Tab-separated table of C-alpha atoms in Angstrom:
chain	number	residue	atom	x	y	z
A	845	MET	CA	23.345	86.019	-93.558
A	846	GLU	CA	25.991	84.010	-95.382
A	847	VAL	CA	29.633	85.064	-95.159
A	848	ARG	CA	31.569	83.470	-98.016
A	849	ILE	CA	35.350	83.075	-97.863
A	850	TYR	CA	36.892	82.399	-101.279
A	851	GLY	CA	40.194	80.538	-101.637
A	852	ALA	CA	41.790	77.203	-102.532
A	853	GLU	CA	41.796	74.279	-100.063
A	854	ASN	CA	45.559	74.575	-99.562
A	855	CYS	CA	45.528	78.364	-99.135
A	856	SER	CA	46.496	78.724	-95.487
A	857	LYS	CA	45.650	82.434	-95.352
A	858	CYS	CA	42.135	81.667	-96.644
A	859	ASN	CA	41.594	78.939	-94.050
A	860	TYR	CA	42.900	81.266	-91.344
A	861	LEU	CA	40.456	83.997	-92.413
A	862	LYS	CA	37.590	81.507	-92.209
A	863	GLU	CA	38.630	80.476	-88.680
A	864	LYS	CA	38.917	84.110	-87.560
A	865	ALA	CA	35.523	84.998	-89.059
A	866	GLU	CA	33.914	81.996	-87.360
A	867	GLU	CA	35.454	82.975	-84.030
A	868	ILE	CA	34.106	86.526	-84.314
A	869	VAL	CA	30.638	85.330	-85.373
A	870	GLU	CA	30.524	83.012	-82.364
A	871	ASP	CA	31.998	85.449	-79.824
A	872	ARG	CA	29.709	88.303	-80.849
A	873	ASN	CA	26.752	86.016	-81.391
A	874	LEU	CA	26.192	87.372	-84.905
A	875	ASP	CA	23.441	86.003	-87.096
A	876	ALA	CA	25.770	84.690	-89.806
A	877	GLU	CA	27.085	81.472	-91.231
A	878	VAL	CA	30.663	81.365	-92.505
A	879	VAL	CA	31.237	79.100	-95.506
A	880	LYS	CA	34.410	78.454	-97.458
A	881	VAL	CA	34.179	78.422	-101.265
A	882	ASN	CA	37.057	76.424	-102.810
A	883	ASP	CA	35.737	76.108	-106.358
A	884	PRO	CA	37.699	78.214	-108.895
A	885	ALA	CA	34.542	78.408	-111.037
A	886	GLU	CA	32.935	80.519	-108.308
A	887	LEU	CA	35.978	82.819	-108.252
A	888	ALA	CA	35.702	83.216	-112.015
A	889	LYS	CA	32.008	84.083	-111.744
A	890	LYS	CA	32.787	86.840	-109.264
A	891	GLY	CA	35.840	88.127	-111.164
A	892	ILE	CA	37.964	87.667	-108.016
A	893	MET	CA	41.711	87.479	-108.698
A	894	SER	CA	43.145	87.845	-105.194
A	895	THR	CA	42.452	85.421	-102.382
A	896	PRO	CA	41.432	85.225	-99.642
A	897	ALA	CA	38.283	87.155	-100.479
A	898	LEU	CA	35.356	87.698	-98.158
A	899	GLU	CA	31.861	88.288	-99.479
A	900	ILE	CA	28.747	89.203	-97.554
A	901	GLY	CA	25.508	89.201	-99.487
A	902	ASP	CA	26.652	90.081	-102.965
A	903	GLU	CA	29.425	92.427	-101.998
A	904	VAL	CA	33.104	91.479	-101.890
A	905	MET	CA	34.367	93.302	-98.809
A	906	VAL	CA	37.922	91.938	-98.556
A	907	LYS	CA	40.307	90.624	-101.188
A	908	GLY	CA	43.885	89.507	-101.234
A	909	GLU	CA	44.568	89.726	-97.519
A	910	VAL	CA	43.527	88.779	-94.028
A	911	PRO	CA	42.440	92.087	-92.509
A	912	PRO	CA	43.489	92.995	-88.949
A	913	GLU	CA	41.126	91.420	-86.403
A	914	ASN	CA	39.450	94.677	-85.349
A	915	ARG	CA	38.785	95.558	-89.002
A	916	LEU	CA	37.332	92.099	-89.658
A	917	GLU	CA	35.145	92.398	-86.582
A	918	GLU	CA	33.883	95.769	-87.820
A	919	ILE	CA	33.063	94.366	-91.283
A	920	LEU	CA	31.184	91.376	-89.877
A	921	ALA	CA	29.314	93.346	-87.225
A	922	GLU	CA	28.181	96.051	-89.628
A	923	ASN	CA	27.159	93.794	-92.497
A	924	THR	CA	25.520	90.734	-90.976
B	1270	MET	CA	79.210	86.534	-88.817
B	1271	VAL	CA	76.893	86.310	-85.822
B	1272	PHE	CA	74.992	83.206	-87.076
B	1273	GLU	CA	78.277	81.361	-87.538
B	1274	GLN	CA	79.273	82.287	-83.976
B	1275	VAL	CA	75.903	81.136	-82.566
B	1276	ALA	CA	76.196	77.792	-84.384
B	1277	THR	CA	79.779	77.292	-83.206
B	1278	LEU	CA	78.810	78.234	-79.653
B	1279	VAL	CA	75.954	75.701	-79.555
B	1280	VAL	CA	78.078	72.910	-81.035
B	1281	THR	CA	80.899	73.645	-78.543
B	1282	TYR	CA	78.460	73.884	-75.626
B	1283	LEU	CA	76.962	70.504	-76.536
B	1284	GLY	CA	80.465	69.044	-76.817
B	1285	LEU	CA	79.758	67.579	-80.263
B	1286	SER	CA	82.414	66.359	-82.626
B	1287	GLY	CA	82.780	64.567	-85.962
B	1288	PRO	CA	79.947	64.363	-88.516
B	1289	LEU	CA	77.283	65.126	-85.876
B	1290	SER	CA	78.999	68.397	-85.027
B	1291	GLU	CA	79.176	69.326	-88.716
B	1292	ALA	CA	75.503	68.456	-89.240
B	1293	VAL	CA	74.254	70.399	-86.200
B	1294	HIS	CA	76.463	73.390	-87.060
B	1295	PHE	CA	75.087	73.370	-90.632
B	1296	TRP	CA	71.486	73.102	-89.381
B	1297	ILE	CA	71.725	76.004	-86.931
B	1298	TYR	CA	73.796	78.257	-89.171
B	1299	ASP	CA	71.756	77.715	-92.334
B	1300	SER	CA	68.372	77.925	-90.570
B	1301	LEU	CA	69.273	81.257	-88.969
B	1302	LYS	CA	70.815	82.636	-92.154
B	1303	ILE	CA	67.943	81.592	-94.448
B	1304	MET	CA	65.212	82.762	-92.062
B	1305	ALA	CA	66.890	86.165	-91.582
B	1306	MET	CA	67.291	86.648	-95.323
B	1307	LEU	CA	63.720	85.492	-95.886
B	1308	VAL	CA	62.220	88.009	-93.491
B	1309	ALA	CA	64.132	90.826	-95.209
B	1310	VAL	CA	63.268	89.670	-98.735
B	1311	ILE	CA	59.594	88.895	-98.065
B	1312	PHE	CA	59.117	92.269	-96.416
B	1313	GLY	CA	60.869	94.161	-99.224
B	1314	VAL	CA	59.084	92.315	-101.996
B	1315	GLY	CA	55.784	92.420	-100.086
B	1316	TYR	CA	56.070	96.205	-99.906
B	1317	LEU	CA	56.871	96.546	-103.608
B	1318	ARG	CA	54.083	94.130	-104.489
B	1319	THR	CA	51.488	96.437	-102.945
B	1320	TYR	CA	52.108	98.458	-106.130
B	1321	LEU	CA	51.337	95.428	-108.309
B	1322	PRO	CA	47.999	93.830	-107.400
B	1323	PRO	CA	46.674	91.076	-109.728
B	1324	GLU	CA	44.432	93.613	-111.469
B	1325	LYS	CA	47.574	95.481	-112.549
B	1326	ILE	CA	49.157	92.242	-113.779
B	1327	ARG	CA	46.069	91.705	-115.928
B	1328	GLU	CA	46.275	95.270	-117.216
B	1329	PHE	CA	49.924	94.732	-118.157
B	1330	LEU	CA	49.263	91.475	-119.990
B	1331	ASP	CA	45.973	92.359	-121.631
B	1332	GLY	CA	46.327	92.928	-125.350
B	1333	ARG	CA	49.975	91.787	-125.422
B	1334	ARG	CA	51.088	89.426	-128.116
B	1335	ALA	CA	54.218	87.535	-129.050
B	1336	VAL	CA	57.576	88.312	-127.516
B	1337	THR	CA	56.647	91.171	-125.163
B	1338	GLY	CA	53.633	89.278	-123.841
B	1339	TYR	CA	55.585	86.105	-123.032
B	1340	LEU	CA	58.480	88.005	-121.503
B	1341	LEU	CA	56.208	90.193	-119.384
B	1342	ALA	CA	54.177	87.162	-118.259
B	1343	ALA	CA	57.364	85.415	-117.117
B	1344	VAL	CA	58.530	88.488	-115.207
B	1345	MET	CA	55.072	88.883	-113.627
B	1346	GLY	CA	55.247	85.200	-112.662
B	1347	VAL	CA	58.495	85.831	-110.823
B	1348	ILE	CA	57.098	88.714	-108.787
B	1349	SER	CA	53.668	87.156	-108.248
B	1350	PRO	CA	52.570	85.960	-104.768
B	1351	PHE	CA	54.610	83.264	-103.051
B	1352	CYS	CA	51.799	80.724	-102.646
B	1353	SER	CA	50.879	78.701	-105.721
B	1354	CYS	CA	47.298	78.683	-104.432
B	1355	SER	CA	47.188	82.428	-105.217
B	1356	THR	CA	48.350	81.863	-108.788
B	1357	ILE	CA	45.245	79.953	-109.889
B	1358	PRO	CA	42.777	82.839	-109.293
B	1359	ILE	CA	45.121	85.158	-111.219
B	1360	PHE	CA	45.359	82.596	-114.037
B	1361	ILE	CA	41.555	82.385	-114.205
B	1362	GLY	CA	41.306	86.172	-114.180
B	1363	LEU	CA	43.778	86.386	-117.079
B	1364	VAL	CA	41.892	83.749	-119.080
B	1365	GLY	CA	38.627	85.565	-118.345
B	1366	ALA	CA	40.094	88.867	-119.530
B	1367	GLY	CA	41.024	87.282	-122.850
B	1368	VAL	CA	44.819	87.294	-122.368
B	1369	PRO	CA	46.252	84.904	-125.015
B	1370	PHE	CA	46.511	81.299	-123.810
B	1371	GLY	CA	50.304	80.850	-124.206
B	1372	ILE	CA	50.935	83.990	-122.172
B	1373	THR	CA	48.691	82.812	-119.321
B	1374	ILE	CA	50.517	79.446	-119.280
B	1375	THR	CA	53.888	81.195	-119.141
B	1376	PHE	CA	52.659	83.119	-116.092
B	1377	LEU	CA	51.279	79.963	-114.472
B	1378	ALA	CA	54.472	77.968	-115.038
B	1379	THR	CA	56.974	80.651	-114.046
B	1380	SER	CA	55.173	81.660	-110.871
B	1381	PRO	CA	55.956	78.566	-108.733
B	1382	MET	CA	59.337	77.911	-110.385
B	1383	VAL	CA	61.022	81.232	-109.729
B	1384	ASN	CA	60.053	83.312	-106.780
B	1385	THR	CA	61.627	86.458	-105.445
B	1386	ALA	CA	62.218	84.983	-101.977
B	1387	ALA	CA	64.355	82.224	-103.500
B	1388	LEU	CA	66.180	84.753	-105.672
B	1389	GLY	CA	66.887	86.890	-102.613
B	1390	VAL	CA	68.209	83.983	-100.560
B	1391	MET	CA	70.199	82.140	-103.252
B	1392	PRO	CA	73.186	84.498	-103.711
B	1393	GLY	CA	73.979	84.082	-99.989
B	1394	ILE	CA	73.818	80.286	-100.297
B	1395	PHE	CA	75.131	79.595	-103.796
B	1396	SER	CA	77.050	81.895	-106.096
B	1397	PHE	CA	75.589	84.876	-107.908
B	1398	GLU	CA	76.110	83.000	-111.200
B	1399	THR	CA	74.028	80.032	-109.988
B	1400	THR	CA	71.237	82.418	-108.990
B	1401	VAL	CA	71.243	84.024	-112.432
B	1402	LEU	CA	71.310	80.572	-114.035
B	1403	TYR	CA	68.309	79.528	-111.944
B	1404	LEU	CA	66.386	82.688	-112.876
B	1405	ALA	CA	67.234	82.326	-116.570
B	1406	SER	CA	66.242	78.637	-116.513
B	1407	GLY	CA	62.871	79.323	-114.914
B	1408	LEU	CA	62.106	82.121	-117.384
B	1409	ALA	CA	63.225	80.015	-120.349
B	1410	VAL	CA	61.173	76.966	-119.324
B	1411	GLY	CA	58.095	79.113	-118.617
B	1412	ILE	CA	58.306	81.023	-121.900
B	1413	THR	CA	59.012	78.016	-124.132
B	1414	GLY	CA	56.359	75.993	-122.270
B	1415	GLY	CA	53.676	78.623	-122.881
B	1416	PHE	CA	54.742	79.094	-126.488
B	1417	THR	CA	54.816	75.343	-127.223
B	1418	LEU	CA	51.434	74.572	-125.672
B	1419	ASN	CA	49.932	77.477	-127.584
B	1420	ARG	CA	51.356	76.192	-130.878
B	1421	LEU	CA	49.950	72.745	-130.090
B	1422	GLY	CA	46.486	74.284	-129.774
B	1423	MET	CA	46.093	73.119	-126.182
B	1424	ASP	CA	43.912	76.104	-125.295
B	1425	ARG	CA	40.837	73.993	-126.026
B	1426	TYR	CA	41.592	72.004	-122.889
B	1427	VAL	CA	41.186	74.857	-120.423
B	1428	LYS	CA	37.994	74.197	-118.475
B	1429	ASP	CA	35.026	76.361	-119.351
B	1430	PHE	CA	34.240	79.046	-116.845
B	1431	GLU	CA	31.517	81.599	-116.651
B	1432	PHE	CA	33.377	84.853	-116.128
B	1433	GLY	CA	31.898	87.639	-114.079
B	1434	GLU	CA	32.708	91.299	-114.451
B	1435	PRO	CA	36.359	91.589	-113.431
B	1436	GLU	CA	37.180	94.010	-110.659
B	1437	THR	CA	38.920	97.030	-112.051
B	1438	GLU	CA	39.108	99.213	-109.006
B	1439	ILE	CA	42.637	99.313	-107.619
B	1440	GLU	CA	42.814	100.534	-104.066
B	1441	ASP	CA	45.352	103.260	-103.467
B	1442	LYS	CA	47.375	102.926	-100.290
B	1443	ASN	CA	49.672	105.257	-98.378
B	1444	TRP	CA	53.133	104.096	-97.238
B	1445	ARG	CA	51.888	103.275	-93.744
B	1446	GLN	CA	49.207	100.923	-95.131
B	1447	ARG	CA	51.730	99.379	-97.529
B	1448	THR	CA	54.198	98.793	-94.673
B	1449	ARG	CA	51.492	97.200	-92.525
B	1450	LYS	CA	50.369	94.947	-95.387
B	1451	ALA	CA	53.974	93.948	-96.138
B	1452	TRP	CA	54.649	93.201	-92.486
B	1453	ARG	CA	51.473	91.089	-92.177
B	1454	GLU	CA	52.517	89.194	-95.290
B	1455	THR	CA	56.015	88.675	-93.871
B	1456	ARG	CA	54.563	87.194	-90.680
B	1457	GLU	CA	52.072	84.976	-92.490
B	1458	ILE	CA	54.451	83.717	-95.169
B	1459	GLY	CA	57.386	83.437	-92.775
B	1460	THR	CA	55.332	81.244	-90.422
B	1461	GLU	CA	54.133	79.154	-93.345
B	1462	ILE	CA	57.558	78.654	-94.924
B	1463	ALA	CA	59.578	78.188	-91.695
B	1464	PRO	CA	58.760	74.463	-91.200
B	1465	TYR	CA	59.753	73.709	-94.821
B	1466	VAL	CA	63.024	75.588	-94.340
B	1467	LEU	CA	63.812	73.851	-91.031
B	1468	VAL	CA	63.117	70.390	-92.478
B	1469	GLY	CA	64.997	71.252	-95.682
B	1470	VAL	CA	68.019	72.476	-93.726
B	1471	GLY	CA	67.733	69.344	-91.538
B	1472	ILE	CA	67.960	67.096	-94.601
B	1473	GLY	CA	70.768	69.294	-95.943
B	1474	ALA	CA	72.563	68.904	-92.593
B	1475	ILE	CA	72.320	65.101	-92.740
B	1476	VAL	CA	73.693	65.146	-96.290
B	1477	HIS	CA	76.416	67.569	-95.188
B	1478	GLY	CA	77.490	65.502	-92.197
B	1479	TYR	CA	76.865	61.926	-93.240
B	1480	VAL	CA	76.629	61.416	-97.019
B	1481	PRO	CA	80.065	60.722	-98.494
B	1482	SER	CA	81.061	62.828	-101.504
B	1483	GLU	CA	81.868	59.620	-103.380
B	1484	THR	CA	78.219	58.501	-103.152
B	1485	VAL	CA	76.976	61.746	-104.707
B	1486	GLN	CA	79.683	61.710	-107.369
B	1487	SER	CA	79.087	58.042	-108.236
B	1488	TYR	CA	75.273	58.013	-108.393
B	1489	MET	CA	74.051	61.535	-109.061
B	1490	THR	CA	76.265	62.786	-111.852
B	1491	GLY	CA	75.867	62.216	-115.595
B	1492	PRO	CA	72.748	62.586	-117.761
B	1493	LEU	CA	70.795	60.027	-115.729
B	1494	GLY	CA	71.354	62.174	-112.657
B	1495	VAL	CA	69.425	65.048	-114.300
B	1496	LEU	CA	66.592	62.709	-115.269
B	1497	GLY	CA	66.556	61.326	-111.722
B	1498	ALA	CA	66.440	64.866	-110.307
B	1499	VAL	CA	63.425	65.770	-112.488
B	1500	VAL	CA	61.562	62.565	-111.567
B	1501	ALA	CA	62.441	62.888	-107.857
B	1502	GLY	CA	60.845	66.337	-107.782
B	1503	VAL	CA	57.382	65.022	-108.738
B	1504	PRO	CA	56.236	63.400	-105.471
B	1505	ILE	CA	57.810	66.096	-103.299
B	1506	TYR	CA	55.568	68.918	-102.163
B	1507	THR	CA	57.481	71.650	-100.456
B	1508	ASN	CA	58.406	75.242	-100.900
B	1509	VAL	CA	61.403	75.805	-103.161
B	1510	LEU	CA	63.073	77.439	-100.138
B	1511	GLY	CA	63.043	74.093	-98.368
B	1512	VAL	CA	64.912	72.532	-101.286
B	1513	ILE	CA	67.681	75.153	-101.464
B	1514	PRO	CA	69.622	73.853	-98.397
B	1515	VAL	CA	69.383	70.253	-99.643
B	1516	VAL	CA	70.734	71.236	-103.052
B	1517	GLU	CA	73.393	73.387	-101.341
B	1518	SER	CA	74.679	70.325	-99.461
B	1519	LEU	CA	74.530	68.088	-102.511
B	1520	ILE	CA	76.403	70.606	-104.682
B	1521	GLY	CA	78.982	70.827	-101.883
B	1522	LYS	CA	79.411	67.050	-102.218
B	1523	GLY	CA	79.921	67.213	-105.955
B	1524	LEU	CA	76.415	67.341	-107.477
B	1525	PRO	CA	76.610	69.160	-110.841
B	1526	THR	CA	74.960	72.594	-110.711
B	1527	GLY	CA	72.641	71.800	-113.644
B	1528	THR	CA	71.308	68.737	-111.831
B	1529	GLY	CA	70.745	70.783	-108.683
B	1530	ILE	CA	68.836	73.474	-110.588
B	1531	ALA	CA	66.782	70.814	-112.397
B	1532	PHE	CA	65.766	69.334	-109.043
B	1533	MET	CA	64.736	72.734	-107.644
B	1534	LEU	CA	62.675	73.592	-110.718
B	1535	SER	CA	61.052	70.158	-110.773
B	1536	VAL	CA	60.001	70.277	-107.115
B	1537	ALA	CA	58.499	73.719	-107.677
B	1538	ALA	CA	56.747	73.140	-111.000
B	1539	LEU	CA	56.014	69.433	-111.301
B	1540	SER	CA	54.826	68.357	-107.866
B	1541	LEU	CA	51.753	66.113	-107.821
B	1542	PRO	CA	49.700	68.282	-105.425
B	1543	GLN	CA	50.242	71.173	-107.843
B	1544	PHE	CA	48.556	69.102	-110.576
B	1545	VAL	CA	45.631	68.298	-108.285
B	1546	ILE	CA	45.043	72.061	-108.024
B	1547	LEU	CA	45.520	72.550	-111.773
B	1548	LYS	CA	42.919	69.852	-112.450
B	1549	LYS	CA	40.291	72.327	-111.310
B	1550	VAL	CA	41.097	74.653	-114.181
B	1551	MET	CA	42.498	72.333	-116.865
B	1552	LYS	CA	41.364	69.131	-118.520
B	1553	LYS	CA	43.699	66.165	-118.139
B	1554	GLU	CA	45.022	66.391	-121.718
B	1555	LEU	CA	46.370	69.863	-120.969
B	1556	ILE	CA	47.799	68.803	-117.601
B	1557	VAL	CA	49.716	65.933	-119.253
B	1558	ALA	CA	50.990	68.204	-122.043
B	1559	TYR	CA	51.887	70.921	-119.510
B	1560	ALA	CA	53.829	68.464	-117.318
B	1561	ALA	CA	55.593	66.905	-120.320
B	1562	THR	CA	56.577	70.282	-121.793
B	1563	ILE	CA	57.874	71.691	-118.505
B	1564	ALA	CA	59.711	68.432	-117.639
B	1565	THR	CA	61.376	68.357	-121.074
B	1566	GLY	CA	62.426	71.997	-120.726
B	1567	ILE	CA	63.943	71.403	-117.272
B	1568	LEU	CA	65.715	68.251	-118.484
B	1569	ILE	CA	67.263	69.962	-121.516
B	1570	LEU	CA	68.449	72.941	-119.443
B	1571	GLY	CA	69.861	70.704	-116.684
B	1572	LEU	CA	71.800	68.667	-119.246
B	1573	ALA	CA	73.000	71.776	-121.072
B	1574	PHE	CA	74.244	73.465	-117.877
B	1575	ASN	CA	76.172	70.356	-116.877
B	1576	LEU	CA	77.942	70.358	-120.231
B	1577	VAL	CA	79.065	73.984	-119.992
């Protein structure tokens, strides 16, 4: 399952969310690959206005914030 | 004030004197003062901003025309998120929702130039009048910039995007969730901005302790000083909060206020890395016109303020 993190290259919160998601995927041995999407065209396609955003499958689960770690863990564990 | 006492205590403990003592005192005092004010302002604004997610900004601006639209876009730009990287997705969302081009540009230009953290910190560093002047300048440059580019028909140079269904659902939060979100934002933004502030105050301290007033008054005043300030802002990439202490020191040494404001606006709105980001959403013709319009606006205002 692909976990997509949307946000610009210089968005530190977005890069932090990607790192945290990768850590959780590795620690919990989840079957998921975390990828960062920097292209604004992709944001436009999804209608996302707040970054960072986290998408699993076709569903945007987080937008505009880095969720607390336990919440992020819950999202990743339940949806991947 | 406690920060003043801490700075004096450290300088006395280290046995410093002369320009070094002045510089170290300035660095400690200003760093503590700015960081304390920042935490308070970011938290307060972060809390209020939970009531204004980007979807609401789009709702406010959608269907607006002329004066109200431009004015609202400028105000929304001021209270928009602190990071310019967050402004681009909002800009795309506004374009996708069909908000008129000039209004979206006003939002895009005002957002990095005037932010609420700077407005919260400035009265404690400069005077209240300078803060109001800075706010008015940013709004004026953003509004005239958007209006001018619209009249020039530059909308054809926005890159083509395929727009998906915009999210309309706005999550409702209770006060506890809002407080938590604001506090998280304070931590994240505070950590991100702190190095810029410390370096900015460091440069301000060197200016304060070592640069003679005569140098500033001889080389940085007059119309060429404003032009120099606008050009100097281009290669610098920092948060506007890192520039405030530098400008504070320079104004203390005799830099005209208009020149100082021009430098702050230029660093915020005209930095090269900012244009690299804009290149993803605009064609180069629009980027050049955008930079030229904003630079001209800042230059005119800087010159005008120095004359008054």
